[in-house]
Each structure stands twice: as C-alpha cells, then as structure tokens.
Short mmCIF file of C-alpha atoms in Angstrom, two decimals:
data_model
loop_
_atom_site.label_atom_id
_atom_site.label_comp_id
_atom_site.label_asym_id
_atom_site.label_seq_id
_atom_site.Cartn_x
_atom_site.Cartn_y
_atom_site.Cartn_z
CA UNK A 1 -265.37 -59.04 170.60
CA UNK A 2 -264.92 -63.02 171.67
CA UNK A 3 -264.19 -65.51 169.12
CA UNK A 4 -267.82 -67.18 168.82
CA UNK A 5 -269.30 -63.63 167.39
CA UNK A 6 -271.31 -63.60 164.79
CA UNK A 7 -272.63 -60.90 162.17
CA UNK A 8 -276.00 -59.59 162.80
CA UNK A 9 -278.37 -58.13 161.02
CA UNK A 10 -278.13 -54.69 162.55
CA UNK A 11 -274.33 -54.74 161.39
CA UNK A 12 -275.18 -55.61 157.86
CA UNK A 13 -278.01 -52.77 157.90
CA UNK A 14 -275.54 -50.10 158.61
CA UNK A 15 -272.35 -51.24 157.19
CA UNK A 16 -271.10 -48.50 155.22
CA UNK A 17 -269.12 -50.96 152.53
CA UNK A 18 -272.18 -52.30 151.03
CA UNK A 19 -271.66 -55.30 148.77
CA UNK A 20 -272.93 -55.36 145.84
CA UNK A 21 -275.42 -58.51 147.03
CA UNK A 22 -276.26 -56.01 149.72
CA UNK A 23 -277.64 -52.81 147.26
CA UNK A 24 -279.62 -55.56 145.23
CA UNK A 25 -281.51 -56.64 148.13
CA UNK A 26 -281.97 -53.30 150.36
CA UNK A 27 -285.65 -52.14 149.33
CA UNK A 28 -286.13 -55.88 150.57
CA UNK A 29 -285.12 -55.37 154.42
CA UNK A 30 -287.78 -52.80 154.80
CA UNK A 31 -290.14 -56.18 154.87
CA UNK A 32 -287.92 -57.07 157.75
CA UNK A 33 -288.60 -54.21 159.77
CA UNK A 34 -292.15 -54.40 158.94
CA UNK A 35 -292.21 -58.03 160.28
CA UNK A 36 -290.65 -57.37 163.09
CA UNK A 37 -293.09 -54.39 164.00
CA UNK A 38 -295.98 -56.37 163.28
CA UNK A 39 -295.15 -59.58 165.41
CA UNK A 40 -294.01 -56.89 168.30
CA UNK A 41 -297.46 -55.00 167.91
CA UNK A 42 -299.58 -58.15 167.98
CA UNK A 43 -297.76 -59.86 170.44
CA UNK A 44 -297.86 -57.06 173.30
CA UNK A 45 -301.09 -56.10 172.12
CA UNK A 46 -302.36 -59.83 172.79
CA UNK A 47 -300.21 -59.89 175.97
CA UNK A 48 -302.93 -56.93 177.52
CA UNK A 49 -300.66 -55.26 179.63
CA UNK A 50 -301.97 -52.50 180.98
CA UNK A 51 -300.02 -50.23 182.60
CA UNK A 52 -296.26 -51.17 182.13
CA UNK A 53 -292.98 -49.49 183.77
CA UNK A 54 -289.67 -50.27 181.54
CA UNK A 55 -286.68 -51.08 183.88
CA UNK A 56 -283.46 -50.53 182.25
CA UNK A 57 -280.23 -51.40 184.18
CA UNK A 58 -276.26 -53.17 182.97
CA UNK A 59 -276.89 -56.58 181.95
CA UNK A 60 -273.48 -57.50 184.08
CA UNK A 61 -275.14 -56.55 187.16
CA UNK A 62 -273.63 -59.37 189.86
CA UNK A 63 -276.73 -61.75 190.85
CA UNK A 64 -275.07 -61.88 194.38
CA UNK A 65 -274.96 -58.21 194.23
CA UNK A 66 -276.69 -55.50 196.07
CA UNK A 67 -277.83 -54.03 192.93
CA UNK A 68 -279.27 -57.05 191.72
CA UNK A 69 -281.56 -57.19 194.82
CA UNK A 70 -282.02 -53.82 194.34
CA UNK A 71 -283.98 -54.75 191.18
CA UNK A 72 -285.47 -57.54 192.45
CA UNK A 73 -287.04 -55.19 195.03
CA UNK A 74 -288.04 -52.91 192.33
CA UNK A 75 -289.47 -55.60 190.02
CA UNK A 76 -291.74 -56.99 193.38
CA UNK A 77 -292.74 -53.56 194.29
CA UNK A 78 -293.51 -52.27 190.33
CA UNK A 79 -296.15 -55.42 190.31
CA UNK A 80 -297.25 -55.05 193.92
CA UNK A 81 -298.52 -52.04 192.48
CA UNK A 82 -299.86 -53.37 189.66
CA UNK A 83 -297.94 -52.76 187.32
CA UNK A 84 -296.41 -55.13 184.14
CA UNK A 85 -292.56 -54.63 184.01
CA UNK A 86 -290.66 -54.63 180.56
CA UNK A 87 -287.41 -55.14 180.67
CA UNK A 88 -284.49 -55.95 177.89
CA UNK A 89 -285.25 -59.46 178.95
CA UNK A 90 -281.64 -60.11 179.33
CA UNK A 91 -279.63 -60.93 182.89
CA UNK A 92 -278.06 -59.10 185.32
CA UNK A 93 -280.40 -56.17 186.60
CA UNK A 94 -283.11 -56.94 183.55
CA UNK A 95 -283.02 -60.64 185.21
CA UNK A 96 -283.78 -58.94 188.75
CA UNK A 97 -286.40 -56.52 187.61
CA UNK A 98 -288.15 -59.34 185.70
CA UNK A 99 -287.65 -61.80 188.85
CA UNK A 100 -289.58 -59.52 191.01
CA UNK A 101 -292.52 -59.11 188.98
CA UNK A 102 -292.94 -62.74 188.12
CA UNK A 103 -292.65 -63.00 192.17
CA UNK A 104 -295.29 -60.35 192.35
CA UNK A 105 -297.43 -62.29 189.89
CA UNK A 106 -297.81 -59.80 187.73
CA UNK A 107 -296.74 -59.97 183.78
CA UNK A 108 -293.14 -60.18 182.87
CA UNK A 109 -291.87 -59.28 179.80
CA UNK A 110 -288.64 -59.46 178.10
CA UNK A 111 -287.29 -57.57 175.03
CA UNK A 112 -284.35 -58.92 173.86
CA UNK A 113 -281.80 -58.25 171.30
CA UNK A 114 -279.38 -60.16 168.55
CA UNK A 115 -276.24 -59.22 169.54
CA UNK A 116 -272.62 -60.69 167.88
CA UNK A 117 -272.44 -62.76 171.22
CA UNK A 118 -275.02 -64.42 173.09
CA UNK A 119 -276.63 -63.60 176.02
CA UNK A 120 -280.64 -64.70 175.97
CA UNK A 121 -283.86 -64.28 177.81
CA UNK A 122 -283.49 -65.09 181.55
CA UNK A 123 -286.03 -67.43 182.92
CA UNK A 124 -288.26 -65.18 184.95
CA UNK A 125 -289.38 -63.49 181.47
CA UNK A 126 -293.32 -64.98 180.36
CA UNK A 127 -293.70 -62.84 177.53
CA UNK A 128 -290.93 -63.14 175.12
CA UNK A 129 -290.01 -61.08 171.93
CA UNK A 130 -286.69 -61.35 170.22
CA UNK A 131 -285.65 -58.34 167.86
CA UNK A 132 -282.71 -58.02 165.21
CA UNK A 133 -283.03 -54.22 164.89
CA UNK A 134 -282.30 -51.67 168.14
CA UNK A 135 -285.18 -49.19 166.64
CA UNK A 136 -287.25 -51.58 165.95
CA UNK A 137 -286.91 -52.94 170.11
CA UNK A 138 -286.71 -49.17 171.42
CA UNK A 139 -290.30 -48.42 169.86
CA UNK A 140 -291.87 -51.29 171.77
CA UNK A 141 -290.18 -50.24 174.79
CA UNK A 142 -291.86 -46.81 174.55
CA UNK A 143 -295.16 -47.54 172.94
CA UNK A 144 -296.12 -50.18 175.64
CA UNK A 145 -294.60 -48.73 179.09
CA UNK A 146 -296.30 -45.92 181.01
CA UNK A 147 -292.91 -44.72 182.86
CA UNK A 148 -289.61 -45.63 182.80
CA UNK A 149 -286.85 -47.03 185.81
CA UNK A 150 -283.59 -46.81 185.24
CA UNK A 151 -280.91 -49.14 187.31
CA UNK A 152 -277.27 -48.46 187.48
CA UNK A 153 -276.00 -49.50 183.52
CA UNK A 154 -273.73 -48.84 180.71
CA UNK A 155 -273.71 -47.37 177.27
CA UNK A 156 -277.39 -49.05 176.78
CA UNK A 157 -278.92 -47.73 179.55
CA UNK A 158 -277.60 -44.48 179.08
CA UNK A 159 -278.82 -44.77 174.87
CA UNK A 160 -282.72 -45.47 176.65
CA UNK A 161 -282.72 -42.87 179.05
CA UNK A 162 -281.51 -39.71 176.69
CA UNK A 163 -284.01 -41.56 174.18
CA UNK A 164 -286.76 -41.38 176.19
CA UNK A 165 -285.41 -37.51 178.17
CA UNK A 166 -285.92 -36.82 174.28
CA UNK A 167 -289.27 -37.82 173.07
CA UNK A 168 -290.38 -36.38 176.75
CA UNK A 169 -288.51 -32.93 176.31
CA UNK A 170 -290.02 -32.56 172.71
CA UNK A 171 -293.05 -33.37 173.45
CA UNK A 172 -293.31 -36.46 171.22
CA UNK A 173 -294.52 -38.52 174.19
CA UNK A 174 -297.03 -37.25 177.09
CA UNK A 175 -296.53 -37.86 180.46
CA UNK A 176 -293.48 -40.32 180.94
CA UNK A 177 -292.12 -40.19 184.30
CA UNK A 178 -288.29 -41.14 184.71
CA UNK A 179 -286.64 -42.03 187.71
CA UNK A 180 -283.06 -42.89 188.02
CA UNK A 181 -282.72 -45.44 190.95
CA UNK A 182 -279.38 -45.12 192.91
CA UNK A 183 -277.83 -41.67 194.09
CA UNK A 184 -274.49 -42.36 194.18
CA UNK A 185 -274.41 -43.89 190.97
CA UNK A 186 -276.30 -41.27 188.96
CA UNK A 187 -275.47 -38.13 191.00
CA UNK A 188 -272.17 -37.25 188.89
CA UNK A 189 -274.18 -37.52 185.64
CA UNK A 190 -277.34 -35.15 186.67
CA UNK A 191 -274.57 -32.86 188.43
CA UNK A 192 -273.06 -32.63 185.22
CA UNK A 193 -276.39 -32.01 183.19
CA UNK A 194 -276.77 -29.34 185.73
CA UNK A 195 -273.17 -26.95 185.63
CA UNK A 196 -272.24 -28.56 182.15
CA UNK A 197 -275.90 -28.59 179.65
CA UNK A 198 -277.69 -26.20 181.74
CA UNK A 199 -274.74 -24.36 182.85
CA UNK A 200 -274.29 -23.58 178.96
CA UNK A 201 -277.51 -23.05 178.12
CA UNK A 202 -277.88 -26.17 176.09
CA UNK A 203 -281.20 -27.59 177.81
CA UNK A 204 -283.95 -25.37 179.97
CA UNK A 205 -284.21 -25.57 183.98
CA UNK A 206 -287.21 -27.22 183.72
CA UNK A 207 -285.67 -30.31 181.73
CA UNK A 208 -283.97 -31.03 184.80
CA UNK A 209 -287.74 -31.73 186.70
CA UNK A 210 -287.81 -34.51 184.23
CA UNK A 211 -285.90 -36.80 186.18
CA UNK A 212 -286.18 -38.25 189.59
CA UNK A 213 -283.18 -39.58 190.99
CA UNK A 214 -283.84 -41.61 194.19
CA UNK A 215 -282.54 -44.73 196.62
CA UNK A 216 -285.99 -45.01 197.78
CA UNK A 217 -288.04 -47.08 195.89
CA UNK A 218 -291.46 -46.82 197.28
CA UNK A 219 -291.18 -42.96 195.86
CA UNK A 220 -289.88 -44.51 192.58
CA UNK A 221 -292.90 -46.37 192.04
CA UNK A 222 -294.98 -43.23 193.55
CA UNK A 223 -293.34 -41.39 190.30
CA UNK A 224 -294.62 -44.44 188.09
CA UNK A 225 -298.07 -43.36 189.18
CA UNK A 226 -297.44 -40.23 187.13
CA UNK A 227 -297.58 -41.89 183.96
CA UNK A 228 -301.04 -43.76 184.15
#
C-alpha cells in the first residue's frame, strides 16, 4: 500500500474490529448505500443508454501497449455497432475501451471506485459515477449492460467475470453473453475450468458454452448481439 493511502469507506464497512463510534452509527450507513443506488439509478437511467456492453480489463494495461489498442479497437467497434460501453472508468484497458467509443461517438461511461490510492476517471469517460461501495458499483455494471467483454486483467477482472458466470449460470440474469478477448491470455484459465471444475464435477458441460474466448473482435461484438 503507498504512503498517501487513505481509509475508505468500504474498509470501515467491513472491518471486523468495530469501534465503538462504528456500532452506534451502523443502521446509519444503510442510508449510504441507498444514496448511492439512487444517484446510480437516476443517473444511468437519465443517461438513456440503450444497449450497453461492460468492458472489463487491468487498469495497468501499458497505453503504448498492444493490449491497450486492443481495447481501443474494441471500444470503436462496440459503438460502431451501436452500442454504449461501460467501463470501470479508470485507465489502462478501461481508458482504451472508453477511448474507442467516445471515437465512435457513441456514449461513454465510466464507473469508478474509492480506492486507498488514487487513480480517477480517464478523460474519454462522458458519463461519470463515482461509488464508495464495490456492490453497490457491480449492480450498475449488471443492471445497465446487455453483455459483457472481458480484456486481459487482474484480481478485478477476474471478481466481474465469475460474478457475472454466476448470476448467468443461476439463472438470476437472462441472456448475458461473455466473451473473453485474448487466447493466449485466457486459454490456461478456461483449460483449467475444463480438466479442473468440470473435470471434478463441480460445474455442468454446458457452463462452459457460457463463455466465448476469442482474438477476433468482430465475432466478439457478433456475441454482444446475443444479449439485445
């Protein structure tokens, strides 16, 4: 953690050694979720979307990087199709996804995130939300995007994706296609949800049809179609 960090309010919502100031005001934070529900629900509702395709991808994604053009590509060809693109709203491969649709003219939003250091909305974002609370954030993501791209990314990327393999595999969501952009960078992961979770019997065959995994991205934005 670098020395400028900061506590957020995430942090003080699930720190186990509760202070006393803490218990007294807990019913109280509920209000804060509310708020923060309600000013995400008007806002994207206002913002008239339509159909929207969440790109996910490593906010430390080079900008002189093939990957970065990679979502730049994917951004341009998203709104070329018409659709809005929601990203985390952060840099890195958020920044390209977001740069392509605001080249594509199409709307850009960004979704960021208090986090103990900063890292802000990158400049190619026109419809700007800022959340304090992960579940809060991750319930916009789904409830406004009609499919979902993922980029090469870390632990966060991987946290969306199983999110939204979940509410897809349960059937808490309808139709939500997911493609995984990049072969060589998610091959070992579906290989091992293949010999390792299927290969035990922990998930079904057909769980496996619920992701695409693809370098091309003209058939990643075919898959998109899915979802409308």
């Amino acid at each position: 953690m670098t020395s400028d960090s900061r506590i957020t309010d995430d942090q003080r919502l699930l720190d186990l050694e509760h202070s006393e100031e803490w218990k007294q005001r807990a019913a109280w934070r509920v209000m804060k979720f509310q708020a923060e529900f309600v000013e995400g629900f008007d806002t994207l509702e206002a913002a008239d979307l339509g159909d929207a395709v969440c790109v996910y991808g490593s906010a430390r994604t080079v900008v002189d990087s093939e990957e970065y053009k990679l979502g730049v590509d994917l951004g341009r060809k998203l709104g070329e199709a018409g659709f809005s693109v929601i990203t985390g709203g952060g840099p890195g491969a958020m920044e390209a996804a977001n740069r392509g649709a605001f080249e594509a003219n199409v709307k850009s939003v960004g979704l960021g995130i208090e986090l103990p250091f900063e890292q802000g909305i990158n400049e190619f974002v026109d419809i700007e939300l800022d959340f304090k609370y992960f579940f809060v954030r991750k319930v916009m993501f789904l409830k406004y995007s009609c499919g979902f791209c993922a980029l090469p990314g870390g632990f966060g990327t991987m946290d969306e994706l199983f999110e939204a393999l979940t509410l897809e595999q349960t059937g808490k969501v309808g139709k939500f296609p997911i493609a995984l952009i990049g072969t060589a960078y998610w091959s070992g992961l579906v290989e091992w949800l293949r010999t390792s979770m299927l290969g035990d019997g922990k998930i079904s065959p057909k769980d496996l049809d619920l992701l695409l995994v693809t370098d091309d991205l003209d058939e990643a934005v075919a898959h998109m179609q899915q979802g409308r």
